[in-house]
CSV table of C-alpha atoms in Angstrom, one decimal:
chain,number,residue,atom,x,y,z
H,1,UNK,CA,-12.8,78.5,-26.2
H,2,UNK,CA,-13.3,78.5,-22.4
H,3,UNK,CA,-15.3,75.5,-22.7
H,4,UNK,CA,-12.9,73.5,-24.3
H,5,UNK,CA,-9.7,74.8,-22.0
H,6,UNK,CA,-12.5,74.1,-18.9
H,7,UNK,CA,-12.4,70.3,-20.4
H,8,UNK,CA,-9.3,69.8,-21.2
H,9,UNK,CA,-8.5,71.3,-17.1
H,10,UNK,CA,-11.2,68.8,-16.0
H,11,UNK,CA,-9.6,65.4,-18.2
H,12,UNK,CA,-5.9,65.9,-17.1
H,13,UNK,CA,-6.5,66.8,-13.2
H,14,UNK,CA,-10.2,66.6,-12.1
H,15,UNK,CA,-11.1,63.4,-13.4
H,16,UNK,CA,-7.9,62.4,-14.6
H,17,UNK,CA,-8.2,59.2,-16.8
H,18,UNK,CA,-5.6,56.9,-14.8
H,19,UNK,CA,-6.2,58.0,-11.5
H,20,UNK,CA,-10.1,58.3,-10.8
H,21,UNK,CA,-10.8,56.2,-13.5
H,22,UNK,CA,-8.2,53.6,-13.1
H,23,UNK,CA,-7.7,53.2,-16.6
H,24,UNK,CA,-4.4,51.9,-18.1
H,25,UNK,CA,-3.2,50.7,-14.0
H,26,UNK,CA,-1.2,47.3,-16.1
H,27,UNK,CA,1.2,49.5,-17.9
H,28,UNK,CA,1.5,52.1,-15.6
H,29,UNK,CA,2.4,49.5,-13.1
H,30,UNK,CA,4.7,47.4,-15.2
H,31,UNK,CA,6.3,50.7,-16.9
H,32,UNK,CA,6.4,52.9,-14.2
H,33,UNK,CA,9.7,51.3,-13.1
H,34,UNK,CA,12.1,53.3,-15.5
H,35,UNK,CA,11.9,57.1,-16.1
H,36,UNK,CA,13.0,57.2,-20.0
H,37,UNK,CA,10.3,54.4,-20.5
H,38,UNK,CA,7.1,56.3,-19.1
H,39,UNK,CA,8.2,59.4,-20.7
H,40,UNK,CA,8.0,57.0,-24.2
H,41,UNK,CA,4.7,55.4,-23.2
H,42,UNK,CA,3.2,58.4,-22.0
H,43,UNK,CA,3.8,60.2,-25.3
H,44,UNK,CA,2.5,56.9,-27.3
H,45,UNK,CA,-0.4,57.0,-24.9
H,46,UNK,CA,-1.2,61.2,-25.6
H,47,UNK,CA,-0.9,60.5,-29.1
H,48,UNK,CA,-2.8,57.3,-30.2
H,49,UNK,CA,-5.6,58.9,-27.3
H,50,UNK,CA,-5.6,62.0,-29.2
H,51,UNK,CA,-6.1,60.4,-32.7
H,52,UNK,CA,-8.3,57.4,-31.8
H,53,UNK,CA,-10.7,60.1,-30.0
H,54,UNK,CA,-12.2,61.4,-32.9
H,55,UNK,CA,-11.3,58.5,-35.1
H,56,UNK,CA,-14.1,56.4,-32.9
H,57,UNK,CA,-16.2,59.3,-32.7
H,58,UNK,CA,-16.5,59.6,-36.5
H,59,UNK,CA,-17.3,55.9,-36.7
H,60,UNK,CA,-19.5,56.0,-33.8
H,61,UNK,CA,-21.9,59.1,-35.5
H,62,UNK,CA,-21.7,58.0,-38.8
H,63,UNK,CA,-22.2,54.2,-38.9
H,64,UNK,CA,-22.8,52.2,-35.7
H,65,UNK,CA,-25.2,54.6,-33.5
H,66,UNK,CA,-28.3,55.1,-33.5
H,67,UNK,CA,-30.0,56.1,-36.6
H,68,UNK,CA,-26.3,56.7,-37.7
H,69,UNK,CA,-27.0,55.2,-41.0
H,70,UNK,CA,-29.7,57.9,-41.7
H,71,UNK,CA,-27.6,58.9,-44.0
H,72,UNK,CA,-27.8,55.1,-46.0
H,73,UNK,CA,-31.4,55.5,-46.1
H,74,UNK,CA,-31.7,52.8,-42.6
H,75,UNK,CA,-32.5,55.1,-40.4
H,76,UNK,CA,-34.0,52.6,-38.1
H,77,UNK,CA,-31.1,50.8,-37.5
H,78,UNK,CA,-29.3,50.7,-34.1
H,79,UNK,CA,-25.5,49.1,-34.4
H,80,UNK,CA,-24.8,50.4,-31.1
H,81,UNK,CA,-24.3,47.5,-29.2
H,82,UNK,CA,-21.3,46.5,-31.6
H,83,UNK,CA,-19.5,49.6,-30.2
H,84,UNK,CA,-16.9,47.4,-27.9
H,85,UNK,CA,-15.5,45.5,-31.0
H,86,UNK,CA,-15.5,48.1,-33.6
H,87,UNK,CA,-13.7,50.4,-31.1
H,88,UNK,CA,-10.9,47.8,-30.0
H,89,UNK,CA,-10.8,47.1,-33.9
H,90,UNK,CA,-10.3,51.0,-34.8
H,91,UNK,CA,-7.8,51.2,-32.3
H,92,UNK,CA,-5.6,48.4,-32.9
H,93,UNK,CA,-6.0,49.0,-37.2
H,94,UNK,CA,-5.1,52.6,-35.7
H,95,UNK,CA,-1.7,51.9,-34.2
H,96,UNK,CA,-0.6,49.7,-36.7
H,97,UNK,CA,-1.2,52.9,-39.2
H,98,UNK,CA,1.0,55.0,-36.9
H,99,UNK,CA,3.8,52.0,-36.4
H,100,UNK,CA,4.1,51.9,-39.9
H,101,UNK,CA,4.2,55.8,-41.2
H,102,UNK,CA,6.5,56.7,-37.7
H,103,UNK,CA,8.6,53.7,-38.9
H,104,UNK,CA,8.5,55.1,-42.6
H,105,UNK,CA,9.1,58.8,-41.6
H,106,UNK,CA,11.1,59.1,-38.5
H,107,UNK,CA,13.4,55.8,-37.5
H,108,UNK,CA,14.8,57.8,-34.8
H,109,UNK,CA,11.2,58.0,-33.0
H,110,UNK,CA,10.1,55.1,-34.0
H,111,UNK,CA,13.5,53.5,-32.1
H,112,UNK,CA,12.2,55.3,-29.1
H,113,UNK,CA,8.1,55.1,-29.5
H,114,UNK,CA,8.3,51.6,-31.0
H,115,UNK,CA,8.0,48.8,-28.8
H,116,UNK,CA,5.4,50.8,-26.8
H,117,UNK,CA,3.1,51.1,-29.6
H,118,UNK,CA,2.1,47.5,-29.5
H,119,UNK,CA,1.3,47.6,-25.9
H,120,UNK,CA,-0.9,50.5,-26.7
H,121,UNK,CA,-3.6,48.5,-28.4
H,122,UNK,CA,-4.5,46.5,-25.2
H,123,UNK,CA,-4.3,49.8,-22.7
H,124,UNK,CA,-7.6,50.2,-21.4
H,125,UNK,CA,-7.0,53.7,-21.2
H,126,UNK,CA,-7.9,54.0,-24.8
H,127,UNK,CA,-10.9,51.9,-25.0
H,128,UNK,CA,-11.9,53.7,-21.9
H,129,UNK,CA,-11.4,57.3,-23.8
H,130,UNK,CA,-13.3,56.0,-26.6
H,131,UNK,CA,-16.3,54.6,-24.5
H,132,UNK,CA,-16.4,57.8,-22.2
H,133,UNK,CA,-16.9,60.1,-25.1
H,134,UNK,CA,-20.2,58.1,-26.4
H,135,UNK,CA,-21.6,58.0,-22.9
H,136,UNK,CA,-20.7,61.6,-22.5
H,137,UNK,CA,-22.2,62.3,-25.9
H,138,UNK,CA,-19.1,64.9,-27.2
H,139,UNK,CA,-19.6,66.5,-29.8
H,140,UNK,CA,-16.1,65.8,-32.4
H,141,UNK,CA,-13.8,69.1,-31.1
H,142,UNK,CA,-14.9,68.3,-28.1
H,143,UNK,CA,-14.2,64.3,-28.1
H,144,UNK,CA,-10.4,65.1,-29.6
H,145,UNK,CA,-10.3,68.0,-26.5
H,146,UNK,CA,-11.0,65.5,-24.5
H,147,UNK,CA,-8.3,62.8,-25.9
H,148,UNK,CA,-5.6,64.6,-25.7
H,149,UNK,CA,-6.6,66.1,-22.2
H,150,UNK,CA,-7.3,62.5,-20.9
H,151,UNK,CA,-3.6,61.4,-22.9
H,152,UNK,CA,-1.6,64.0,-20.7
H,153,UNK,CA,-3.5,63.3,-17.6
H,154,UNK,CA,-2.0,59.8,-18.0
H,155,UNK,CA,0.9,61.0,-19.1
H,156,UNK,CA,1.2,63.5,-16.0
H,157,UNK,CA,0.6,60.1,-13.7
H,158,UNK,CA,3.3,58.1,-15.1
H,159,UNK,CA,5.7,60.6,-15.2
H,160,UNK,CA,5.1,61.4,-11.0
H,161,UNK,CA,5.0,57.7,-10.6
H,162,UNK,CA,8.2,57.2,-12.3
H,163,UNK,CA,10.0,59.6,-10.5
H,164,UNK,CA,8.4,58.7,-7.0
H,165,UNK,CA,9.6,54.8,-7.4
H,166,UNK,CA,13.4,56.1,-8.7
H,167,UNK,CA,13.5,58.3,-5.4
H,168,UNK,CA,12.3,54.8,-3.8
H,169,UNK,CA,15.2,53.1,-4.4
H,170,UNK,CA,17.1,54.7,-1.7
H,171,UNK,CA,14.1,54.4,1.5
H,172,UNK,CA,14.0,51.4,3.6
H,173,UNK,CA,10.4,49.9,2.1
H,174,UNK,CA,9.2,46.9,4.3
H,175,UNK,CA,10.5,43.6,2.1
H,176,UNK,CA,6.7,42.4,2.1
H,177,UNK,CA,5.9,45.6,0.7
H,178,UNK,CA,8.2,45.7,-2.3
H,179,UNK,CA,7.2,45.9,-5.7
H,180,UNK,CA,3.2,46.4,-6.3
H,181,UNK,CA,2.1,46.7,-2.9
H,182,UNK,CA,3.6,49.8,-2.1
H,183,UNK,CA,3.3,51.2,-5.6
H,184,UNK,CA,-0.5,51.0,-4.9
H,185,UNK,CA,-0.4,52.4,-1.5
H,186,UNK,CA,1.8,55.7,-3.6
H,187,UNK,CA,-1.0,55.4,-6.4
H,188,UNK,CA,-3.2,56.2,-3.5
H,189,UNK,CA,-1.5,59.1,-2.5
H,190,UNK,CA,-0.9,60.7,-5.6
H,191,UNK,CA,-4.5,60.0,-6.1
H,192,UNK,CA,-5.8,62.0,-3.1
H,193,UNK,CA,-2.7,64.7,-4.3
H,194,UNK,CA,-5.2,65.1,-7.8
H,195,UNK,CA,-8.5,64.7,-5.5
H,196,UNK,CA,-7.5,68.6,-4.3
H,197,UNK,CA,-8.5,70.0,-8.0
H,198,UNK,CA,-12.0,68.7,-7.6
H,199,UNK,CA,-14.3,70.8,-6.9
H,200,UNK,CA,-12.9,73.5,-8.7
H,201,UNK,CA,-15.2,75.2,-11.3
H,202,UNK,CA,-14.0,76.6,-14.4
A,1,UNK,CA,-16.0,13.6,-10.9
A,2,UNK,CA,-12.0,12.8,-10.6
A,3,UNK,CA,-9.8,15.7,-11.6
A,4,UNK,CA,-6.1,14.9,-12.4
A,5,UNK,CA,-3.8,16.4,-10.1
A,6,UNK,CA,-2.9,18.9,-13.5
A,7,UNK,CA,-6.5,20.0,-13.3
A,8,UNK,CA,-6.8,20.6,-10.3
A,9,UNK,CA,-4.0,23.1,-9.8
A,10,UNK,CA,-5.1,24.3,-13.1
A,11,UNK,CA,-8.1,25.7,-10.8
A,12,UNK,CA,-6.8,26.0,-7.2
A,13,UNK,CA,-3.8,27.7,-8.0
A,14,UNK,CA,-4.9,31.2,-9.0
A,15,UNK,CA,-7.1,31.4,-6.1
A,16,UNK,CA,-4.3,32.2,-3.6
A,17,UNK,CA,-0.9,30.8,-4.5
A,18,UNK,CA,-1.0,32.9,-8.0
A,19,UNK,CA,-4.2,35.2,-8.2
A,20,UNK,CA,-4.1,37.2,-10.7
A,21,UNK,CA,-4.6,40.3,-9.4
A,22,UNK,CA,-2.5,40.5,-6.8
A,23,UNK,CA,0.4,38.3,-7.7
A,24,UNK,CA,0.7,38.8,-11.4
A,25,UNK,CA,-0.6,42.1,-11.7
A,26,UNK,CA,-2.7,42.0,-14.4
A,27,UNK,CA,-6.1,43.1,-15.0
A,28,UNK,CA,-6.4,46.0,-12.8
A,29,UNK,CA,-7.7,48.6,-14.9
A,30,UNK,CA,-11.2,47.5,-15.2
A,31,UNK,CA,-11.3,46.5,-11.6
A,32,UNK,CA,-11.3,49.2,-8.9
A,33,UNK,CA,-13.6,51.5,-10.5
A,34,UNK,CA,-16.5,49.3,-9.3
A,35,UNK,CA,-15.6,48.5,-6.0
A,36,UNK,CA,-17.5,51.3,-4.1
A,37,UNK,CA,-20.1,49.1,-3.0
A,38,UNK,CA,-20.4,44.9,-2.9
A,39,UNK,CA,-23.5,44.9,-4.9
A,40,UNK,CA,-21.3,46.1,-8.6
A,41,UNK,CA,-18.4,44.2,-7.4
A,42,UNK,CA,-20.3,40.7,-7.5
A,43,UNK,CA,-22.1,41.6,-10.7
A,44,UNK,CA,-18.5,42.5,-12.2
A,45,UNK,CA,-16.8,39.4,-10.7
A,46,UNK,CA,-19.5,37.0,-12.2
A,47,UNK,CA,-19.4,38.9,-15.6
A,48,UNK,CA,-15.5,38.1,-15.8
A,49,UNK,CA,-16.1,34.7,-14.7
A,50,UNK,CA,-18.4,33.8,-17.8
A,51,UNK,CA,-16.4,35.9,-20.4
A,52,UNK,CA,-13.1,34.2,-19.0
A,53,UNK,CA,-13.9,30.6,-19.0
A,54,UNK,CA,-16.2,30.8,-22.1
A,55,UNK,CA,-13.1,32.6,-24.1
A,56,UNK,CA,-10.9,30.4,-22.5
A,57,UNK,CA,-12.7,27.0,-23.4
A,58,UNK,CA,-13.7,28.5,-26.9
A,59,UNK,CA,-10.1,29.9,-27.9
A,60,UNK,CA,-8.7,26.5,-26.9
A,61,UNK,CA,-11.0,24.6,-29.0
A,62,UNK,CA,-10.1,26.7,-31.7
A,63,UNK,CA,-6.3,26.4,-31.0
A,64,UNK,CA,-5.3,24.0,-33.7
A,65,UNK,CA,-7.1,26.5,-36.6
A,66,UNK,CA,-6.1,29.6,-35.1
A,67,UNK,CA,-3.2,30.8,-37.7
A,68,UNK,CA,0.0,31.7,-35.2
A,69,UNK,CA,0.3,35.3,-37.0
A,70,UNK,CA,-3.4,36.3,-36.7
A,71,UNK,CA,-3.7,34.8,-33.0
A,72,UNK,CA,-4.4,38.5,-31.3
A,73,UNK,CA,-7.2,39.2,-33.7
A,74,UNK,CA,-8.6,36.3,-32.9
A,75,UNK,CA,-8.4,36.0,-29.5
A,76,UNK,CA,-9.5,39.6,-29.1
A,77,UNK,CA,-12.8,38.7,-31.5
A,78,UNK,CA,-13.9,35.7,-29.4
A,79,UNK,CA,-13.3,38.0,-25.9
A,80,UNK,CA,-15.3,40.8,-27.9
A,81,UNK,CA,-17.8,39.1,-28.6
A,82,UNK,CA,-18.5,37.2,-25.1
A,83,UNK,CA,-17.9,40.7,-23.5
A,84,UNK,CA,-20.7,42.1,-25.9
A,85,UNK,CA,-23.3,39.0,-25.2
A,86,UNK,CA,-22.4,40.0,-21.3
A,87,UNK,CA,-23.3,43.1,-21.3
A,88,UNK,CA,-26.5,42.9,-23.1
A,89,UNK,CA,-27.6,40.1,-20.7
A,90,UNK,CA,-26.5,42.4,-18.2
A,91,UNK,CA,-28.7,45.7,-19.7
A,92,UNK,CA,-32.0,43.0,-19.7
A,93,UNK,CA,-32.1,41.8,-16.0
A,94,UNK,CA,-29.9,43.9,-14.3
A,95,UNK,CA,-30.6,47.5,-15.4
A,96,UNK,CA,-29.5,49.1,-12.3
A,97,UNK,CA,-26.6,48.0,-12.1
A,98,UNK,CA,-25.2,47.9,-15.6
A,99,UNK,CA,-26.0,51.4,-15.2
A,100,UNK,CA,-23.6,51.4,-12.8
A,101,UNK,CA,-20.9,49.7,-14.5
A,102,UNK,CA,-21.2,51.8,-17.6
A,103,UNK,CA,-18.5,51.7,-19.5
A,104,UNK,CA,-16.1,49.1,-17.0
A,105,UNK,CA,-18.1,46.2,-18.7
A,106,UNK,CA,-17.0,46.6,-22.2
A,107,UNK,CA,-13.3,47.7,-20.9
A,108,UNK,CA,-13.1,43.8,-19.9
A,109,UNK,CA,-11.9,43.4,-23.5
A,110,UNK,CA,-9.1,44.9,-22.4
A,111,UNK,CA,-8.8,43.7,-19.3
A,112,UNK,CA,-5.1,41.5,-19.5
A,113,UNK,CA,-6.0,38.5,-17.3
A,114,UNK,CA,-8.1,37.5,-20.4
A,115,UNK,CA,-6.0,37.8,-23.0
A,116,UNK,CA,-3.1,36.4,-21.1
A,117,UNK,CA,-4.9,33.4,-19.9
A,118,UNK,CA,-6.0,32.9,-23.8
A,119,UNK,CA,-2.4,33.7,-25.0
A,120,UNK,CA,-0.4,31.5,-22.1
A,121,UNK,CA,-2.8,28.9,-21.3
A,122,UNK,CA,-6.0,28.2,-23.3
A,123,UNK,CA,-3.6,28.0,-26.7
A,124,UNK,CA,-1.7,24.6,-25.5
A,125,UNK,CA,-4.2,23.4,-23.4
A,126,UNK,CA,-7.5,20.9,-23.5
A,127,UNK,CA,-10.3,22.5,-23.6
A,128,UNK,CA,-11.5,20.9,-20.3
A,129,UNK,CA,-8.8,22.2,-18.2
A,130,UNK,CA,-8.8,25.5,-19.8
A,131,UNK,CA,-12.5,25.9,-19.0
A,132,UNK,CA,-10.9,25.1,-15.0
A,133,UNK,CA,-8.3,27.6,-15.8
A,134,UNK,CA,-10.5,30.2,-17.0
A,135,UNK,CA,-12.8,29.8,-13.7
A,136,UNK,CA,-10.4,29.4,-11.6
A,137,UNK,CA,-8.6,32.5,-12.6
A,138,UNK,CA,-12.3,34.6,-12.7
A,139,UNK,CA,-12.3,33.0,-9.4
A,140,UNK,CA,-9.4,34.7,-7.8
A,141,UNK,CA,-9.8,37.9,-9.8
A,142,UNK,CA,-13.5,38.2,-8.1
A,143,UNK,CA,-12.2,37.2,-4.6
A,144,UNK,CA,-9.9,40.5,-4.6
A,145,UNK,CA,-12.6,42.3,-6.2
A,146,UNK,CA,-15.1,41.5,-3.8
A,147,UNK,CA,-12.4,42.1,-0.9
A,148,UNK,CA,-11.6,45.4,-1.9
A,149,UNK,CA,-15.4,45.9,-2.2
A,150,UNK,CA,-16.1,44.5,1.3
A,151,UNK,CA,-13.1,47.3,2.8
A,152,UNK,CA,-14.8,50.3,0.6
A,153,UNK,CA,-18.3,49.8,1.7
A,154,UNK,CA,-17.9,49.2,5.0
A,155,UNK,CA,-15.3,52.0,6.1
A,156,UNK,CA,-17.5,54.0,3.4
A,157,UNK,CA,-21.0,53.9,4.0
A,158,UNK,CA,-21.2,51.4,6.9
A,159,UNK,CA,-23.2,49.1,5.1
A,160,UNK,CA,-22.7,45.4,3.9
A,161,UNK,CA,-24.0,44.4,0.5
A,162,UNK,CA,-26.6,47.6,1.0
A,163,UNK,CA,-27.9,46.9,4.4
A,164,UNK,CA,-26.8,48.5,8.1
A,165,UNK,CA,-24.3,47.3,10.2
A,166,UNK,CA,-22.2,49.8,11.8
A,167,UNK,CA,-25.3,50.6,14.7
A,168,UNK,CA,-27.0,54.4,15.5
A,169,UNK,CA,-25.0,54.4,18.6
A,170,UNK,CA,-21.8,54.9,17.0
A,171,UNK,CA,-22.9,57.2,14.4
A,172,UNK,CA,-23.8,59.1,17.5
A,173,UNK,CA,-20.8,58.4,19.7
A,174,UNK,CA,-18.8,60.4,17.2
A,175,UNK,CA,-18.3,57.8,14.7
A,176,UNK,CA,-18.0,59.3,10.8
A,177,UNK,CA,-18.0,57.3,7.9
A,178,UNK,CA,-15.0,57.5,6.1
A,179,UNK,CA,-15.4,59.3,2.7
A,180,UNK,CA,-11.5,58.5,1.4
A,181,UNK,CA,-12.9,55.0,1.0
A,182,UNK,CA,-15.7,56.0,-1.1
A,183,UNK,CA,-13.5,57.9,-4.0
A,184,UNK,CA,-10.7,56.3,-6.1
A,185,UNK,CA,-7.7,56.8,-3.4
A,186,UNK,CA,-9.5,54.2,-1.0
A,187,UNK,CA,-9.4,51.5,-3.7
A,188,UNK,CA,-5.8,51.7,-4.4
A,189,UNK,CA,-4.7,51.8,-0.7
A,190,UNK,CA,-6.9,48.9,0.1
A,191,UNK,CA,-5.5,46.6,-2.5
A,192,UNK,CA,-1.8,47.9,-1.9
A,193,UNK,CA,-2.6,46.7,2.0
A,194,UNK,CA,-4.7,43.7,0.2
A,195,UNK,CA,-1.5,42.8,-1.8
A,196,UNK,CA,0.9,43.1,1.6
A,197,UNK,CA,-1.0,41.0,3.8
A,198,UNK,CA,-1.0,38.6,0.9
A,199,UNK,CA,2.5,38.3,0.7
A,200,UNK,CA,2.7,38.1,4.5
A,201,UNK,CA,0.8,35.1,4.6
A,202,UNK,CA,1.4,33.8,1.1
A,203,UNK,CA,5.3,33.7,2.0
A,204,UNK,CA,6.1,34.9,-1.3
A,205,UNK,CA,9.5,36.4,-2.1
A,206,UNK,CA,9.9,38.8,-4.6
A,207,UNK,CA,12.7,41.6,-6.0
C-alpha cells in the first residue's frame, strides 16, 4: 500500500507529468485561459490517463513486447518497436469509447467533458503516460497508480495556471510580454514552486 | 533553382516572421525536455525536420485519396510511421543519445506542429511546396530548440555543445554554475524570455 501511495505522491508533485516532463504544454497553454475550461480538461485528462494506463499496459504485455506472444506459441517475436502507433491508436479508439458511452449515459457531462475529449487524443500527456510506464517497466496496479497520479498532477497544474492568469488580468504585464511569454515565465515559477517536493523520500 | 515567390515564403516565413514555436504556440510538449544540453537538442531538431517534411510531402501527395472523414487516422498513420523509422535509425547510430531522448522521440507523434502543418497546409498544397513547408517549419521549430539549448547549457554546465568555455579562473573567482537552468524551470523561463525578445524585435502585436 505504501508503495503505491509513495507513487502516486511522486507522479502528481515530484515528477509531476506537465511540469518536469513538459508533457501536454499546447493545451495547457491554449486552455489555461478560462477557469471552468481547465477544470473540464483537467478531469478529461485524469480520466482518459487513468484508463489508457492500463489499457496500453495490457496491450503492451500481452501482444507487442517482447516475447509477449509467448502465449501464441512465437515466443521469439519482438513487436516492440510498433509501440508509438499502437499506443496513439489505443488511445484515440479509447476516447472515442468514452465520447460515446458519456454521451449515451450522462448528456449533462458529456455537455461539459465533450468538446475536450477530442483534444485529448493529441495531448502528449497521454502518449507520454503510456510510454513512461513501458520504460519504467510497471507492473498493471502500478501503471493505473501511476495514471491517475500523473492525471491529477496535470490536473493540479492547470488548475494553478488558470487561476494565476484570471488574477493576471488586473497587473500591469509589459505589452511585449502578453499572452505566451509571460505564461511561460509563470510556468517557470510554479515549476520551481513543485521543484521544493523533490527530494523527499517516501 | 527558381522558387516562386509562394515558395519561398512557404519556407522563410516560419523561420522568424511565424515560427512555430514561439508565435503559434504549438508543439511545445515534446520540446523542452531535451534542451539540457546542445548535443539532444540538435539530434531532436533534425529528427523533426525529417519526420515533418517527409509527412508533409507524403500526406500531400496522398491528398486527393485521403477520404475527408478518415483524414486524422491518416495523417496520424503516415506521422507514426516516419516517427517510428526515426527513432530506429536513431537507436542504430546514435545509441547515446537516443538514450537520452527516451521516450521524447516517439511523443513527436503528438507533437501539433506536425499534424497542423499536415491538416492546414500539406492537404491543399503541391507536394513541392509542402516538402518547403515542412522544412521550413522543422527549421524554425529547431532554431528555438537549439536556442533554448544554447541558454541551458551554458548558464548550466558552462559548456558549449560538450566542451569548456566559461575558463578556471571564474570558477575560482566565485563564479557557480547555475543549476535552475539544468532542471525543467530554466527551460520554461528561457523560452518565456525567448518568446519576449521575439516580439520585441519581431514587432508583433498581439491581445
Amino acid at each position: 500500500m505504501e508503495h503505491y501511495i509513495s507513487l502516486i505522491t511522486k507522479a502528481v508533485f515530484i515528477e509531476n507529468i506537465l511540469l518536469a516532463y513538459f508533457l501536454g504544454m499546447c493545451s495547457f497553454l491554449a486552455i489555461s485561459k478560462k477557469v471552468d475550461a481547465s477544470i473540464g480538461l483537467g478531469f478529461a485528462v485524469t480520466f482518459v490517463l487513468t484508463i489508457t494506463a492500463p489499457t496500453n499496459w495490457f496491450i503492451y504485455t500481452f501482444f507487442i513486447g517482447k516475447g509477449a506472444l509467448t502465449w501464441a506459441g512465437l515466443p521469439e517475436i519482438d513487436l516492440s518497436f510498433l509501440r508509438p502507433i499502437v499506443f496513439i491508436a489505443v488511445i484515440a479508439a479509447m476516447v472515442q469509447l468514452v465520447e460515446m458511452i458519456i454521451d449515451r449515459f450522462s448528456p449533462a457531462l458529456y455537455q461539459n467533458l465533450g468538446i475536450f475529449l477530442p483534444l485529448i487524443a493529441v495531448n502528449c500527456s497521454i502518449l507520454g503516460g503510456s510510454l513512461f510506464l513501458v520504460e519504467r517497466e510497471y507492473t498493471l496496479l502500478e501503471s493505473t497508480v501511476f495514471g491517475f497520479g500523473s492525471g491529477l498532477g496535470w490536473f493540479l497544474a492547470i488548475i494553478a495556471m488558470a487561476s494565476i492568469r484570471y488574477r493576471l488580468r488586473y497587473s500591469n504585464v509589459p505589452i511585449k510580454l502578453r499572452g505566451i511569454g509571460i505564461t511561460m515565465l509563470l510556468t517557470g515559477l510554479l515549476s520551481i514552486a513543485f521543484m521544493s517536493f523533490g527530494g523527499i523520500q517516501l | 533553382m527558381p522558387f516562386s515567390k509562394k515558395s519561398k515564403t512557404a519556407f522563410t516565413d516560419p523561420l522568424m516572421s511565424n515560427n512555430p514555436i514561439s508565435l503559434q504556440v504549438l508543439g511545445i510538449c515534446s520540446a523542452l525536455a531535451v534542451t539540457t544540453k546542445l548535443d539532444t537538442a540538435v539530434v531532436m531538431s533534425l529528427a523533426v525536420i525529417v519526420v515533418l517534411s517527409v509527412s508533409n510531402t507524403v500526406i500531400s501527395i496522398l491528398r486527393k485519396m485521403i477520404p475527408a472523414k478518415v483524414r486524422i487516422i491518416v495523417q496520424l498513420s503516415v506521422i507514426a510511421s516516419m516517427v517510428i523509422f526515426t527513432d530506429i535509425v536513431l537507436k542504430a547510430f546514435f545509441y547515446d543519445i537516443s538514450k537520452q531522448l527516451s521516450v521524447f522521440v516517439a511523443l513527436i507523434i503528438t507533437n501539433c506542429i506536425i499534424m497542423g502543418r499536415a491538416e492546414a497546409f500539406a492537404m491543399q498544397n503541391r507536394p513541392g511546396r509542402s516538402l518547403l513547408d515542412g522544412l521550413g517549419n522543422g527549421l524554425g521549430y529547431g532554431l528555438i530548440l537549439i536556442g533554448v539549448a544554447f541558454f541551458r547549457e551554458l548558464l548550466g554546465f558552462g559548456t558549449i555543445y560538450n566542451r569548456q568555455v566559461i575558463p578556471e579562473s571564474f570558477y575560482q573567482a566565485g563564479y557557480e554554475n547555475m543549476g535552475l537552468m539544468v532542471l525543467s524551470p530554466g527551460a520554461f523561463i528561457i523560452l518565456g524570455l525567448i518568446v519576449w525578445a521575439q516580439r520585441i524585435i519581431g514587432k508583433v502585436e498581439e491581445e
